[in-house]
Amino acid sequence: MKVNIYYGGRGLLEDPTLFVIDRIVQVLEELRVTVKRYNMYEDKSGIATLPNTLKDCDGVILASSVEWFGIGGFMQQFLDMCWLYGDKEKISSLYMMPVVVATAYGEQDAELSLRKAWDVLGGISLNGLATYVDSHEILERNSAYLALIEKKTEDLYRNINQKIVKLPTSSTAVKNNIIKKSNIILTPQESEQLSKFVADDGYVKKQKEDIEELAAMFKQMLGDDDKQEESIYEDDIVEGFCKNYHPEKDFNAKYVIVITDIGKTLIINVGDNFVCEYGEDQDSDVKLKAESSLMRDILAGKMTFQKGFMSGEITAKGNFKTLRMLDQVFRFR
């Protein structure tokens, strides 16, 4: 029989969780159980590959410290990696006992969180140890407390040895029906390989650089296409106004249309000297602001300047009688 212990604390000498773990290891070794201990704080970048170590064990102990709130980042990260890259078929046969020793409030909540997480992963969670102490000396000097630790460890051994069956829980239904899995279906071997890549900072950094380089290249390509398309569209606007110009007798006016999203200003003189061209913002009888999408609708005959102004899609200032004349001198169909 083999049991893996995953310690998610910071490894501080005063952490009483370490004393409890040492006591558990001592009891398990007396029962001739092979024990492998993983201190996550020693290799933070290797947490992504830790789920691979679940393959050759029969039971798991998740040991966490509560220093101020919850199970802590290392343990949460390990459970995340189990969800993303762990072999769910193997986890489904693993017995897990949580061990939570708190120096702040919340040991029972933390123990329940570990059990719930393991249930959602599909494993078999057992009642564990959850206690609050100021220091390990409180446990060390109390024989009754030591006996309880030994009893819990022996219970873990019996559950694994006898392959105790637990009744189904709602967590399994939640996992199967509510929690969405990744659309990418990976084999356990592929998941293991992927977790190794994730743990390799150099590989991840290189991948990010490659993605950024590709993104920049495609952005430049799309930018060139957009500029070309924008240039064609700008010419279409001028051509559209010229083709659909219908002069009104004795009517002269100057319009400035700022097309906000493409940063262009259209200058239109109607009357004796018709001019339609792009230029700089200048004095005019009417100044309008509109987006290119609205200009497309106007050129296609789907919208008028008057309707655009009334709906608020066009802002205008100047002589509003002259504004209404725009739909008379330019008749788009």
XYZ file of C-alpha atoms in Angstrom:
333
model
C 0.000 0.000 0.000
C 1.186 3.501 -0.804
C -0.100 6.827 0.496
C 0.888 10.234 -0.856
C 0.817 13.282 1.396
C 0.450 16.691 -0.238
C 1.311 19.558 2.094
C -0.031 22.947 0.986
C 1.325 25.157 3.780
C 4.293 27.503 3.700
C 6.644 25.179 5.554
C 7.124 27.455 8.557
C 8.720 25.781 11.571
C 5.898 26.956 13.826
C 3.216 25.443 11.581
C 1.525 22.739 13.726
C 0.373 20.979 10.550
C 3.930 19.713 10.102
C 3.833 18.020 13.509
C 0.545 16.286 12.636
C 1.957 15.111 9.302
C 5.066 13.694 10.986
C 2.865 11.790 13.441
C 0.724 10.403 10.623
C 3.815 9.295 8.697
C 5.114 7.524 11.793
C 1.853 5.583 12.239
C 1.607 4.639 8.561
C 5.182 3.397 8.452
C 4.492 1.246 11.520
C 1.638 -0.262 9.494
C 4.162 -0.948 6.706
C 2.663 1.593 4.352
C 4.933 3.319 1.845
C 4.592 7.062 2.332
C 5.619 9.720 -0.159
C 5.426 13.336 0.932
C 5.220 16.353 -1.395
C 5.861 19.828 0.001
C 4.360 22.173 -2.556
C 6.161 25.251 -1.264
C 9.499 23.695 -2.255
C 8.667 23.552 -5.972
C 5.915 26.011 -6.806
C 6.424 25.723 -10.558
C 6.115 21.932 -10.315
C 2.582 21.950 -8.886
C 1.159 21.548 -12.400
C 2.837 18.127 -12.708
C 1.868 16.849 -9.241
C -1.384 15.196 -10.446
C 0.835 12.733 -12.330
C 2.083 11.419 -8.965
C -1.411 10.157 -8.107
C -1.036 7.255 -10.516
C 0.964 4.921 -8.288
C -0.717 5.426 -4.906
C -3.734 3.970 -3.123
C -4.581 6.827 -0.825
C -4.056 10.552 -0.490
C -3.711 12.931 2.427
C -4.295 16.607 1.666
C -2.706 18.609 4.470
C -3.418 22.319 4.656
C -2.801 25.154 7.090
C -5.302 27.910 7.801
C -3.309 30.994 8.686
C -6.003 33.559 7.991
C -8.618 32.294 5.517
C -9.199 29.087 3.580
C -6.907 26.333 2.406
C -4.269 28.587 0.857
C -3.001 29.120 -2.660
C -0.715 26.098 -3.068
C -3.443 23.585 -2.207
C -6.009 25.368 -4.355
C -3.579 25.376 -7.268
C -2.921 21.662 -6.819
C -6.658 20.898 -6.878
C -7.048 23.073 -9.985
C -4.313 21.073 -11.707
C -6.024 17.822 -10.680
C -9.188 19.050 -12.365
C -7.386 20.161 -15.508
C -4.749 17.446 -15.951
C -5.429 14.661 -13.453
C -6.371 11.144 -14.534
C -10.036 11.135 -13.418
C -10.297 7.365 -13.767
C -7.415 6.889 -11.322
C -8.709 9.583 -8.958
C -12.090 7.812 -8.801
C -10.424 4.916 -6.947
C -8.359 7.015 -4.538
C -9.288 7.499 -0.891
C -8.535 10.972 0.429
C -8.277 12.116 4.036
C -8.039 15.880 4.688
C -5.842 17.239 7.452
C -6.400 20.868 8.424
C -4.624 22.507 11.338
C -5.551 26.142 11.856
C -3.974 28.947 13.788
C -6.941 31.137 12.800
C -10.675 30.605 12.423
C -12.003 28.262 9.733
C -10.544 24.768 10.087
C -13.915 23.024 9.661
C -14.784 25.041 6.558
C -11.367 24.268 5.082
C -11.746 20.535 5.762
C -15.186 20.563 4.143
C -13.778 22.417 1.126
C -11.144 19.726 0.605
C -13.718 16.948 0.858
C -16.077 18.689 -1.556
C -13.271 19.308 -4.030
C -12.236 15.648 -3.953
C -15.843 14.525 -4.392
C -16.227 16.758 -7.450
C -13.004 15.328 -8.853
C -14.685 11.946 -8.548
C -12.560 10.542 -5.736
C -13.558 8.998 -2.394
C -13.327 11.480 0.459
C -13.131 10.420 4.106
C -13.707 12.259 7.357
C -10.437 13.869 8.309
C -8.693 15.867 10.979
C -9.664 19.470 11.596
C -8.353 21.318 14.613
C -7.377 24.731 15.934
C -4.227 25.115 18.019
C -1.807 27.915 18.809
C 1.245 25.670 18.533
C 2.198 22.048 18.038
C 3.117 21.777 21.724
C -0.602 21.644 22.606
C -0.937 18.466 20.553
C 2.406 17.022 21.564
C 1.738 17.257 25.296
C -1.790 15.822 25.186
C -1.875 12.040 24.896
C -5.592 12.065 24.079
C -4.994 14.291 21.077
C -2.167 12.070 19.876
C -4.432 9.050 20.214
C -7.057 10.749 18.028
C -4.468 11.441 15.312
C -3.345 7.816 15.419
C -6.963 6.603 15.308
C -7.757 8.695 12.220
C -4.635 7.425 10.490
C -5.567 3.826 11.277
C -9.070 4.463 9.917
C -7.544 5.660 6.661
C -5.463 2.483 6.492
C -8.536 0.285 7.094
C -10.643 2.098 4.495
C -7.969 1.655 1.846
C -7.127 -1.908 2.820
C -10.745 -3.052 2.936
C -11.801 -0.890 -0.038
C -14.731 0.552 1.865
C -17.586 1.641 -0.412
C -19.282 4.997 0.132
C -22.818 5.907 -0.873
C -23.140 8.250 -3.871
C -23.135 11.991 -3.226
C -24.758 14.919 -5.003
C -21.296 16.213 -5.877
C -21.032 13.511 -8.530
C -24.278 14.681 -10.112
C -23.070 18.278 -9.987
C -19.853 17.324 -11.752
C -21.649 15.341 -14.453
C -24.538 17.710 -15.120
C -23.532 21.260 -14.214
C -19.776 21.807 -14.251
C -18.633 22.311 -17.830
C -15.587 20.396 -18.921
C -13.120 21.496 -21.545
C -14.245 21.022 -25.144
C -10.831 19.514 -25.848
C -10.905 15.849 -24.888
C -7.454 14.632 -23.888
C -6.200 11.183 -22.987
C -4.460 10.772 -19.599
C -1.133 10.657 -21.456
C -1.892 13.909 -23.292
C -3.007 15.555 -20.052
C 0.235 14.500 -18.389
C 2.292 15.903 -21.252
C 0.304 19.136 -21.216
C 0.836 19.561 -17.470
C 4.596 19.251 -18.029
C 4.466 21.989 -20.644
C 2.448 24.228 -18.295
C 5.025 23.691 -15.531
C 7.894 24.620 -17.844
C 8.209 28.393 -17.486
C 10.625 28.590 -20.418
C 8.238 26.732 -22.698
C 5.270 28.876 -21.626
C 7.264 32.077 -22.132
C 8.368 30.953 -25.606
C 4.772 30.069 -26.530
C 3.575 33.498 -25.409
C 6.283 35.180 -27.467
C 5.338 33.110 -30.526
C 1.653 33.950 -30.083
C 2.425 37.647 -29.706
C 4.596 37.539 -32.832
C 1.854 35.806 -34.822
C -0.759 38.223 -33.480
C 1.375 41.193 -34.514
C 1.896 39.707 -37.976
C -1.817 39.038 -38.533
C -2.703 42.442 -37.099
C -0.376 44.070 -39.600
C -1.850 42.015 -42.438
C -5.392 42.866 -41.378
C -4.378 46.491 -40.882
C -3.079 46.680 -44.445
C -6.327 45.148 -45.713
C -8.395 47.535 -43.606
C -6.446 50.526 -44.881
C -6.944 49.411 -48.459
C -10.647 48.774 -47.862
C -10.989 52.082 -45.998
C -9.342 53.917 -48.894
C -11.768 52.335 -51.379
C -14.703 53.188 -49.157
C -13.600 56.821 -48.790
C -13.571 57.155 -52.577
C -17.052 55.571 -52.726
C -18.443 58.255 -50.400
C -17.200 61.100 -52.618
C -18.398 59.308 -55.740
C -21.797 58.642 -54.138
C -22.342 62.305 -53.309
C -21.259 63.405 -56.789
C -23.546 60.949 -58.598
C -26.607 61.768 -56.527
C -26.271 65.565 -56.504
C -29.412 67.416 -57.593
C -28.846 71.191 -57.406
C -31.626 73.452 -56.187
C -32.082 76.780 -57.975
C -30.611 79.760 -56.124
C -29.475 77.530 -53.247
C -25.857 77.754 -52.115
C -24.475 76.234 -48.928
C -21.371 74.781 -47.413
C -21.424 71.535 -45.386
C -18.734 69.910 -43.281
C -19.294 66.236 -42.403
C -16.884 64.755 -39.868
C -16.816 60.950 -40.205
C -15.696 60.213 -36.652
C -14.579 56.587 -36.747
C -12.288 56.931 -39.785
C -11.021 60.407 -38.909
C -11.966 62.024 -42.218
C -13.671 65.365 -42.858
C -15.829 65.741 -45.980
C -16.197 69.274 -47.390
C -19.244 69.840 -49.631
C -20.078 73.080 -51.451
C -23.459 73.027 -53.204
C -24.729 75.657 -55.618
C -22.945 77.511 -58.375
C -19.566 75.848 -57.693
C -20.169 72.257 -56.589
C -17.264 70.699 -54.669
C -17.115 67.405 -52.761
C -13.741 66.421 -51.326
C -11.875 65.563 -48.137
C -10.140 68.395 -46.367
C -9.546 70.189 -43.095
C -12.309 71.275 -40.743
C -13.411 74.844 -41.604
C -16.241 77.323 -41.285
C -19.509 76.162 -42.783
C -23.264 76.741 -42.771
C -23.803 73.304 -41.196
C -21.365 70.980 -39.476
C -22.332 67.347 -38.942
C -20.741 64.397 -37.156
C -21.594 60.798 -38.010
C -20.031 57.343 -38.113
C -19.133 55.588 -41.353
C -21.808 52.917 -40.822
C -24.517 55.594 -40.901
C -22.974 57.151 -43.989
C -23.181 53.735 -45.671
C -26.903 53.561 -44.856
C -27.466 57.067 -46.251
C -25.589 56.258 -49.473
C -27.639 53.068 -49.816
C -30.912 54.977 -49.366
C -31.745 53.248 -46.076
C -31.452 56.429 -44.022
C -31.744 60.184 -44.516
C -29.815 62.993 -42.874
C -33.016 64.259 -41.244
C -33.848 60.851 -39.727
C -30.285 60.419 -38.549
C -30.406 63.795 -36.813
C -33.785 63.065 -35.192
C -32.583 59.668 -33.917
C -29.415 61.174 -32.451
C -27.063 59.206 -34.704
C -26.040 62.473 -36.339
C -25.053 65.554 -34.363
C -25.242 68.869 -36.118
C -24.880 72.579 -35.508
C -25.603 75.552 -37.721
C -28.610 76.524 -39.802
C -31.149 73.710 -39.425
C -33.164 74.832 -42.471
C -29.960 74.355 -44.455
C -29.512 70.951 -42.783
C -32.924 69.809 -44.066
C -31.902 70.812 -47.590
C -29.253 68.073 -47.604
C -31.925 65.486 -48.338
C -33.172 67.649 -51.217
C -29.880 68.234 -52.984
C -28.620 64.657 -52.413
C -31.194 62.000 -53.259
C -29.779 58.565 -52.594
C -31.637 55.528 -53.892
